[in-house]
PDB file of C-alpha atoms in Angstrom:
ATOM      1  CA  UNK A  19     -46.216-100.812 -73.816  1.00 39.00           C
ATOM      2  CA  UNK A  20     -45.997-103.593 -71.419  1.00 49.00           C
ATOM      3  CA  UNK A  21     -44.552-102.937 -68.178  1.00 50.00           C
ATOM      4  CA  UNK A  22     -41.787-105.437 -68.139  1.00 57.00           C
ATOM      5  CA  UNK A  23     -40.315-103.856 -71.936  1.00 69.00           C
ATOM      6  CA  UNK A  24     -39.838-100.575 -70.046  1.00 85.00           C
ATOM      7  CA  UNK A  25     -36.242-100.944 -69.038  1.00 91.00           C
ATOM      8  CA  UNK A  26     -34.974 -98.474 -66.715  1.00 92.00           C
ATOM      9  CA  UNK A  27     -31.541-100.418 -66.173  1.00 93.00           C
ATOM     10  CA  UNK A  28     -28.833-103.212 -66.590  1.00 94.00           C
ATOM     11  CA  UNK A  29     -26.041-105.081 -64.547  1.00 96.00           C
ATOM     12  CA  UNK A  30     -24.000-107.583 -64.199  1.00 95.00           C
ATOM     13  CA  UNK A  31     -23.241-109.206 -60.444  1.00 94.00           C
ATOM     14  CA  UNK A  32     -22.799-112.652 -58.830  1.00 93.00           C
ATOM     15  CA  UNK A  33     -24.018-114.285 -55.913  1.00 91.00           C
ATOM     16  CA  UNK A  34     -21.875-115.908 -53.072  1.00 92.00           C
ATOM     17  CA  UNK A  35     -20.772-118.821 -55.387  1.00 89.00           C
ATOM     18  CA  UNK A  36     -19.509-116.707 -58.224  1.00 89.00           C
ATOM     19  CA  UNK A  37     -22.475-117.227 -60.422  1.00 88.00           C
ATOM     20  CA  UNK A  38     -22.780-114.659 -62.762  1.00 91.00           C
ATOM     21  CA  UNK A  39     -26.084-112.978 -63.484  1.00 92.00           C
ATOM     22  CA  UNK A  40     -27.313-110.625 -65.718  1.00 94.00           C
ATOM     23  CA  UNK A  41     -30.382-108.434 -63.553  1.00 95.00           C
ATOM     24  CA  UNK A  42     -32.872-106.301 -65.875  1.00 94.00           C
ATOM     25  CA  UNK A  43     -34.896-103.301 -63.910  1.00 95.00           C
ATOM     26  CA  UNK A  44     -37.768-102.237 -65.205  1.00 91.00           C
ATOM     27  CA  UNK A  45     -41.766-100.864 -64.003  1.00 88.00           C
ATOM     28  CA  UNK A  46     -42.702-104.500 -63.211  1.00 91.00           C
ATOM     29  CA  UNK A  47     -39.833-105.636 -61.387  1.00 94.00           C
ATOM     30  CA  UNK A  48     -36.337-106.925 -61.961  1.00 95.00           C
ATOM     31  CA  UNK A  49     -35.231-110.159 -64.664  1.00 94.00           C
ATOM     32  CA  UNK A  50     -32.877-111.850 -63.392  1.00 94.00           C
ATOM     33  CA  UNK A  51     -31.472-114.565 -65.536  1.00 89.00           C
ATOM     34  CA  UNK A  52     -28.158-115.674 -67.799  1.00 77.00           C
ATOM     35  CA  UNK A  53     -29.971-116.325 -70.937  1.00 78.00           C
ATOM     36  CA  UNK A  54     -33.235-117.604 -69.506  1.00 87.00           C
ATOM     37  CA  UNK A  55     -34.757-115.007 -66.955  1.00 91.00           C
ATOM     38  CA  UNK A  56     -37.256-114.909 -63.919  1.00 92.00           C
ATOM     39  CA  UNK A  57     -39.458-112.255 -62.690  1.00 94.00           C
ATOM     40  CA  UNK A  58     -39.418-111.147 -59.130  1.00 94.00           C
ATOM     41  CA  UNK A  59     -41.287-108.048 -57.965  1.00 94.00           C
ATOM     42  CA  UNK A  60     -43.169-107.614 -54.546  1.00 95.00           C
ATOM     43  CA  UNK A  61     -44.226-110.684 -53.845  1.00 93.00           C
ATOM     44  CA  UNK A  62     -40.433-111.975 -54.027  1.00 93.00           C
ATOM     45  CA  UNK A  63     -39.525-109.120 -51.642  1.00 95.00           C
ATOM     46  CA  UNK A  64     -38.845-106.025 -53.670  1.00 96.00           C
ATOM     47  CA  UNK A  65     -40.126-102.879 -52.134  1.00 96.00           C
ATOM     48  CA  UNK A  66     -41.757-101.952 -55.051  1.00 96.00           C
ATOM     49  CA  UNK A  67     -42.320-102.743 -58.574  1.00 93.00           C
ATOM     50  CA  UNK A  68     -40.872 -99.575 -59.904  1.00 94.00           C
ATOM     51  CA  UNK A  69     -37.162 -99.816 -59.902  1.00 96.00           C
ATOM     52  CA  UNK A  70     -35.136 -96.741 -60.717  1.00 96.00           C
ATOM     53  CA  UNK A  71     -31.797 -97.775 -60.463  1.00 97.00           C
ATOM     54  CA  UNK A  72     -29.173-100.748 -59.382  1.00 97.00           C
ATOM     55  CA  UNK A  73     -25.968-101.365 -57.956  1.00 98.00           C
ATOM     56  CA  UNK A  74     -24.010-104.147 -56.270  1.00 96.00           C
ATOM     57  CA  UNK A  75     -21.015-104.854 -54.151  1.00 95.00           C
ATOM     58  CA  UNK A  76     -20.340-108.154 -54.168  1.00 93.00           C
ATOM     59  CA  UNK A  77     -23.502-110.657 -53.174  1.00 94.00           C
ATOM     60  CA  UNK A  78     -25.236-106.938 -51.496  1.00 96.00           C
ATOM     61  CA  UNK A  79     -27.374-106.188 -54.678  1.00 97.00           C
ATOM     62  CA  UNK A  80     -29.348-102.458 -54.263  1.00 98.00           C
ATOM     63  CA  UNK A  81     -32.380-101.619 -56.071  1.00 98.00           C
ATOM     64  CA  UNK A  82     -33.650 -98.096 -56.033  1.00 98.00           C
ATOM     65  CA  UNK A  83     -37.325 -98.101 -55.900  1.00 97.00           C
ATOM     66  CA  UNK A  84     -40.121 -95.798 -55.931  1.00 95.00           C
ATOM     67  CA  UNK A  85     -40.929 -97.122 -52.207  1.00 97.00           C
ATOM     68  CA  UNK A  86     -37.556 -97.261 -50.973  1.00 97.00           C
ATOM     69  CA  UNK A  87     -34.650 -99.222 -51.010  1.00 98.00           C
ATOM     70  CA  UNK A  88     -34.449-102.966 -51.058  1.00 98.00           C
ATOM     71  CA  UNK A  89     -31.228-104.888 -50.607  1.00 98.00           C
ATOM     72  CA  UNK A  90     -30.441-108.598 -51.346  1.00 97.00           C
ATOM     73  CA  UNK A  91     -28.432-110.894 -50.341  1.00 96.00           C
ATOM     74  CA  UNK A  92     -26.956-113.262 -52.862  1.00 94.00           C
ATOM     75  CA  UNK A  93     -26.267-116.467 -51.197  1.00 93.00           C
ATOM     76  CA  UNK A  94     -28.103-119.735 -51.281  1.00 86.00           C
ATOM     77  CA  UNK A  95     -30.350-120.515 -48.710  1.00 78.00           C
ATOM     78  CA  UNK A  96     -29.385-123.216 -46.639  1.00 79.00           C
ATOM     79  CA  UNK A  97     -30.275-126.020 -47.921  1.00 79.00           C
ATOM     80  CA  UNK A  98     -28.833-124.806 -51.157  1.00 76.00           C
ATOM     81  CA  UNK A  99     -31.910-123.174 -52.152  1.00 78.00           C
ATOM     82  CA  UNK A 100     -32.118-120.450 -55.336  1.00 83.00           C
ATOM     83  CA  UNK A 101     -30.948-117.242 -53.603  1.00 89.00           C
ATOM     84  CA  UNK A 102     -33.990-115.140 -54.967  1.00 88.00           C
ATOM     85  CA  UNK A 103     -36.410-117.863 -53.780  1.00 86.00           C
ATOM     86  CA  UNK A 104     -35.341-117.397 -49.713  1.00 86.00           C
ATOM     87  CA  UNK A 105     -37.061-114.932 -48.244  1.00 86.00           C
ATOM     88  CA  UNK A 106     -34.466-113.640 -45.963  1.00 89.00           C
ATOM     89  CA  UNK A 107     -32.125-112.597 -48.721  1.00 94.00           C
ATOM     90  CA  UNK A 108     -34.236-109.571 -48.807  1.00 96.00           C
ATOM     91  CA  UNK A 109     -34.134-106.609 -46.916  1.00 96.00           C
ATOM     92  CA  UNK A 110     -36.726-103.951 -47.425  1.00 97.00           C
ATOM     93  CA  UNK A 111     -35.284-100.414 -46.199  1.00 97.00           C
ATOM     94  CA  UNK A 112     -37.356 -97.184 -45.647  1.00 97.00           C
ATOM     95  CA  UNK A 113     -37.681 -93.797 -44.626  1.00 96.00           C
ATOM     96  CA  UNK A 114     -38.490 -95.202 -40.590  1.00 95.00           C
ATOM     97  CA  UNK A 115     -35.060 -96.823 -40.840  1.00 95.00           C
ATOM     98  CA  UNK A 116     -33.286 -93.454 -41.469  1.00 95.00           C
ATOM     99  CA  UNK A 117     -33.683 -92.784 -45.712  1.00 97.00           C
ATOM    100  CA  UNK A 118     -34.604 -88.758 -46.067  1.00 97.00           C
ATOM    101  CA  UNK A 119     -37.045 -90.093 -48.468  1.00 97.00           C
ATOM    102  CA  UNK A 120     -38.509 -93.408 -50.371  1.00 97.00           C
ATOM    103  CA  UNK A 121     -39.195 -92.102 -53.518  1.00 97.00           C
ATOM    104  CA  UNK A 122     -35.329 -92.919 -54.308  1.00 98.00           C
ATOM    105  CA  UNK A 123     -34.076 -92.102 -58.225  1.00 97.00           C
ATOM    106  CA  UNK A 124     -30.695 -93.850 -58.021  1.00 98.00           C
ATOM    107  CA  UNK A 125     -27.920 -95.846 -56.273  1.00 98.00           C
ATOM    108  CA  UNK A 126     -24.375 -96.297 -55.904  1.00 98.00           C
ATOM    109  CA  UNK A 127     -22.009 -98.488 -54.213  1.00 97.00           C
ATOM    110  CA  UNK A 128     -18.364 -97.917 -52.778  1.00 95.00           C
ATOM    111  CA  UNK A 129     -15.873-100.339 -51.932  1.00 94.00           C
ATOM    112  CA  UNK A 130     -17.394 -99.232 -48.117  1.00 94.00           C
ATOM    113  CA  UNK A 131     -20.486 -97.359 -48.763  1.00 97.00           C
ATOM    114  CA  UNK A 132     -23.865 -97.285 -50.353  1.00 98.00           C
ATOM    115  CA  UNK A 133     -25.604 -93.914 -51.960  1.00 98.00           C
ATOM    116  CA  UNK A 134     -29.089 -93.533 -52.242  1.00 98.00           C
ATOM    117  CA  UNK A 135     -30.397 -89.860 -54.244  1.00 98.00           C
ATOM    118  CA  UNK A 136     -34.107 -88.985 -53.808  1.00 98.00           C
ATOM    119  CA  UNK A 137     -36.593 -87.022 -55.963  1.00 96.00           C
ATOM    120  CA  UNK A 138     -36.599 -84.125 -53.763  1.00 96.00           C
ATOM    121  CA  UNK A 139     -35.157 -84.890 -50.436  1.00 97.00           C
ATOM    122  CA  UNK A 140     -31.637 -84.888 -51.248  1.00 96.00           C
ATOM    123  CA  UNK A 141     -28.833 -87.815 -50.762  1.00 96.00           C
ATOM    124  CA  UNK A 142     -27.768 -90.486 -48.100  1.00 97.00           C
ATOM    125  CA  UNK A 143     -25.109 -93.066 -46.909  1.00 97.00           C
ATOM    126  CA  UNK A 144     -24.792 -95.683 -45.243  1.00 97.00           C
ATOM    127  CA  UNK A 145     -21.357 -98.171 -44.346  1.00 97.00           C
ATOM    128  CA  UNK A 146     -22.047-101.129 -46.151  1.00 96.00           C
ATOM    129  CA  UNK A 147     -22.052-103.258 -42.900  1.00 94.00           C
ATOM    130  CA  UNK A 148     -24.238-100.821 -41.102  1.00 94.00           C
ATOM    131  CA  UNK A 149     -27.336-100.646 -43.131  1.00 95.00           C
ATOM    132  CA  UNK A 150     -29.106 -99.519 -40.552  1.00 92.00           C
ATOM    133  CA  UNK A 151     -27.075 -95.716 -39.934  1.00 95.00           C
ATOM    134  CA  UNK A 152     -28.059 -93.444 -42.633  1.00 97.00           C
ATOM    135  CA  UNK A 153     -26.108 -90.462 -43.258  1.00 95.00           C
ATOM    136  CA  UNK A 154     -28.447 -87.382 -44.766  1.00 95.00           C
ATOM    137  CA  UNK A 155     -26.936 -84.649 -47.105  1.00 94.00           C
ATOM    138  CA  UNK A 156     -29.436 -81.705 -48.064  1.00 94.00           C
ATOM    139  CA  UNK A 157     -28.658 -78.069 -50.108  1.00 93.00           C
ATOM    140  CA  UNK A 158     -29.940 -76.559 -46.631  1.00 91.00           C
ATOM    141  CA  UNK A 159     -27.536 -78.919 -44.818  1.00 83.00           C
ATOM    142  CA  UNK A 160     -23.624 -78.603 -43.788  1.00 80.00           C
ATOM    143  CA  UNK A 161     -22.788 -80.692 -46.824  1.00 81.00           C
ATOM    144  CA  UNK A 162     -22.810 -77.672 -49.659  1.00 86.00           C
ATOM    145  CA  UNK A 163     -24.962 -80.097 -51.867  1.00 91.00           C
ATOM    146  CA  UNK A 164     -25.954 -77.883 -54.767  1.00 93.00           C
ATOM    147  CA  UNK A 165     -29.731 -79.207 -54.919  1.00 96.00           C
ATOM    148  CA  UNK A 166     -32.235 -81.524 -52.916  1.00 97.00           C
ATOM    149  CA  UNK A 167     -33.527 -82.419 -56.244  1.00 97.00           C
ATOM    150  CA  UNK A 168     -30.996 -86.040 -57.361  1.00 97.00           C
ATOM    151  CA  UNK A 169     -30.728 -87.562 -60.114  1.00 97.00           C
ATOM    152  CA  UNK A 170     -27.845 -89.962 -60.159  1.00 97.00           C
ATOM    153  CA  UNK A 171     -24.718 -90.675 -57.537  1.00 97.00           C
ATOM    154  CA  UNK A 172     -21.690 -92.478 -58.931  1.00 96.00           C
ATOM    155  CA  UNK A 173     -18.348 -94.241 -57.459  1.00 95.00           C
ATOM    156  CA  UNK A 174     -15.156 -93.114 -59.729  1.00 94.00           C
ATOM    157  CA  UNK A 175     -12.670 -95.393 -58.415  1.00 93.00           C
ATOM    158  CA  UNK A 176      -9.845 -94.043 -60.058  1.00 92.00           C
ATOM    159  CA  UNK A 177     -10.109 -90.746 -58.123  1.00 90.00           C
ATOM    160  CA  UNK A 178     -11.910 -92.154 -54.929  1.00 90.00           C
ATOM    161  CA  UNK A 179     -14.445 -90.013 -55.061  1.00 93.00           C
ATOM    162  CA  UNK A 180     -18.996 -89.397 -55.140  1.00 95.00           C
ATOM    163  CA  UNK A 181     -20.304 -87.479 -58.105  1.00 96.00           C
ATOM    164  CA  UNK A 182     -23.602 -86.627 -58.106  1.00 97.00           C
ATOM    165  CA  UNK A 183     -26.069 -85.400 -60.602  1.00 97.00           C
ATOM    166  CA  UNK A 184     -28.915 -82.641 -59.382  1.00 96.00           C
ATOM    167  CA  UNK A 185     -31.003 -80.346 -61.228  1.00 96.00           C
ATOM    168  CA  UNK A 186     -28.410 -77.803 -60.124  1.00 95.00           C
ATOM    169  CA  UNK A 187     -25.001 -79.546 -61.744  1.00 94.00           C
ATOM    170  CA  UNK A 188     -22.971 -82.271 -60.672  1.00 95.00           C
ATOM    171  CA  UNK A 189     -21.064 -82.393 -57.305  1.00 94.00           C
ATOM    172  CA  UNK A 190     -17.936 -83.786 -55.705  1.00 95.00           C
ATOM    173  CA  UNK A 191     -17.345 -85.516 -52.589  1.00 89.00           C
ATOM    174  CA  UNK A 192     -14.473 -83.911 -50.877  1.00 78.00           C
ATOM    175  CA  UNK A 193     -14.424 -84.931 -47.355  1.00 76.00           C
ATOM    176  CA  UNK A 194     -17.532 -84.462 -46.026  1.00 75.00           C
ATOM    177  CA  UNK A 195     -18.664 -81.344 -48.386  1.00 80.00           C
ATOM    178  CA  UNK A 196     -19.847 -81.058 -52.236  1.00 85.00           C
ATOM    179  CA  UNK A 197     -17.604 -78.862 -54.378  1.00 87.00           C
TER     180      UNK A 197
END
């Protein structure tokens, strides 16, 4: 099996201009493309090859990685270069800068917030615009989270509210507690 056939996700998002993009995760990488695709991995400024999970919020793209989480910036460097080519579009985040883990399994977006779930270290937040102030939620924590142990977080719009998937069940956001 080659690494790059190994998807582990798909989404659509656009960049600053409104360019639409289809991104591929997988245990090389991400593909990025709209019917021809380009590799970017490490080297490009991914935390790590092994990407879990995506999500996006406008030009903010999120990759859940094995080795934390790296966010990028969709806009066109500026002398109009390709977004994924300038290396300040991407932001490598880690446990030092407040995660409860790196080992991250998934990642969700808000219209103000970005969820991160870990392996075994429970969940986090952060404000969109404030990447840098991480919220932790743990079972042993005031947040009633049912397990430490994630395995997805998701937005429902509809209702306003986090769901997230443990070993243990799913939970609600209500406030600042699971139910």
């Amino acid at each position: 099996v080659h690494a790059a056939n190994k998807v582990s996700g798909i989404m659509g998002a656009v960049d600053a201009e409104d360019t639409s993009y289809i991104v591929i995760s997988h245990n090389d990488g991400i593909s990025v493309g709209d019917g021809v695709f380009r590799n970017y991995s490490v080297g490009s400024g991914l935390s790590s090859p092994t990407v879990h999970d995506m999500a996006s919020a406008g030009d903010l793209w999120f990759f859940a990685t094995d080795s934390g989480l790296t966010v990028f910036s969709a806009v066109p460097g500026p002398s109009g270069q390709n977004p994924f080519d300038y290396v300040s579009n991407w932001q490598r985040i880690y446990m030092s800068a407040g995660l409860p883990d790196n080992d991250l399994t998934c990642v969700a977006v808000t219209p103000w917030t970005v969820w991160v779930g870990t392996r075994d270290s429970g969940l986090a937040s952060a404000d969109l615009s404030a990447l840098d102030t991480w919220q932790v939620y743990t079972k042993s924590g005031d947040s009633s989270l049912p397990s430490d142990a994630i395995s997805d977080v998701v937005y429902d719009p509809i209702g306003d509210s986090v769901l997230v998937g443990s070993d243990c069940g799913v939970a609600v956001l209500n406030g600042a507690r699971f139910t």
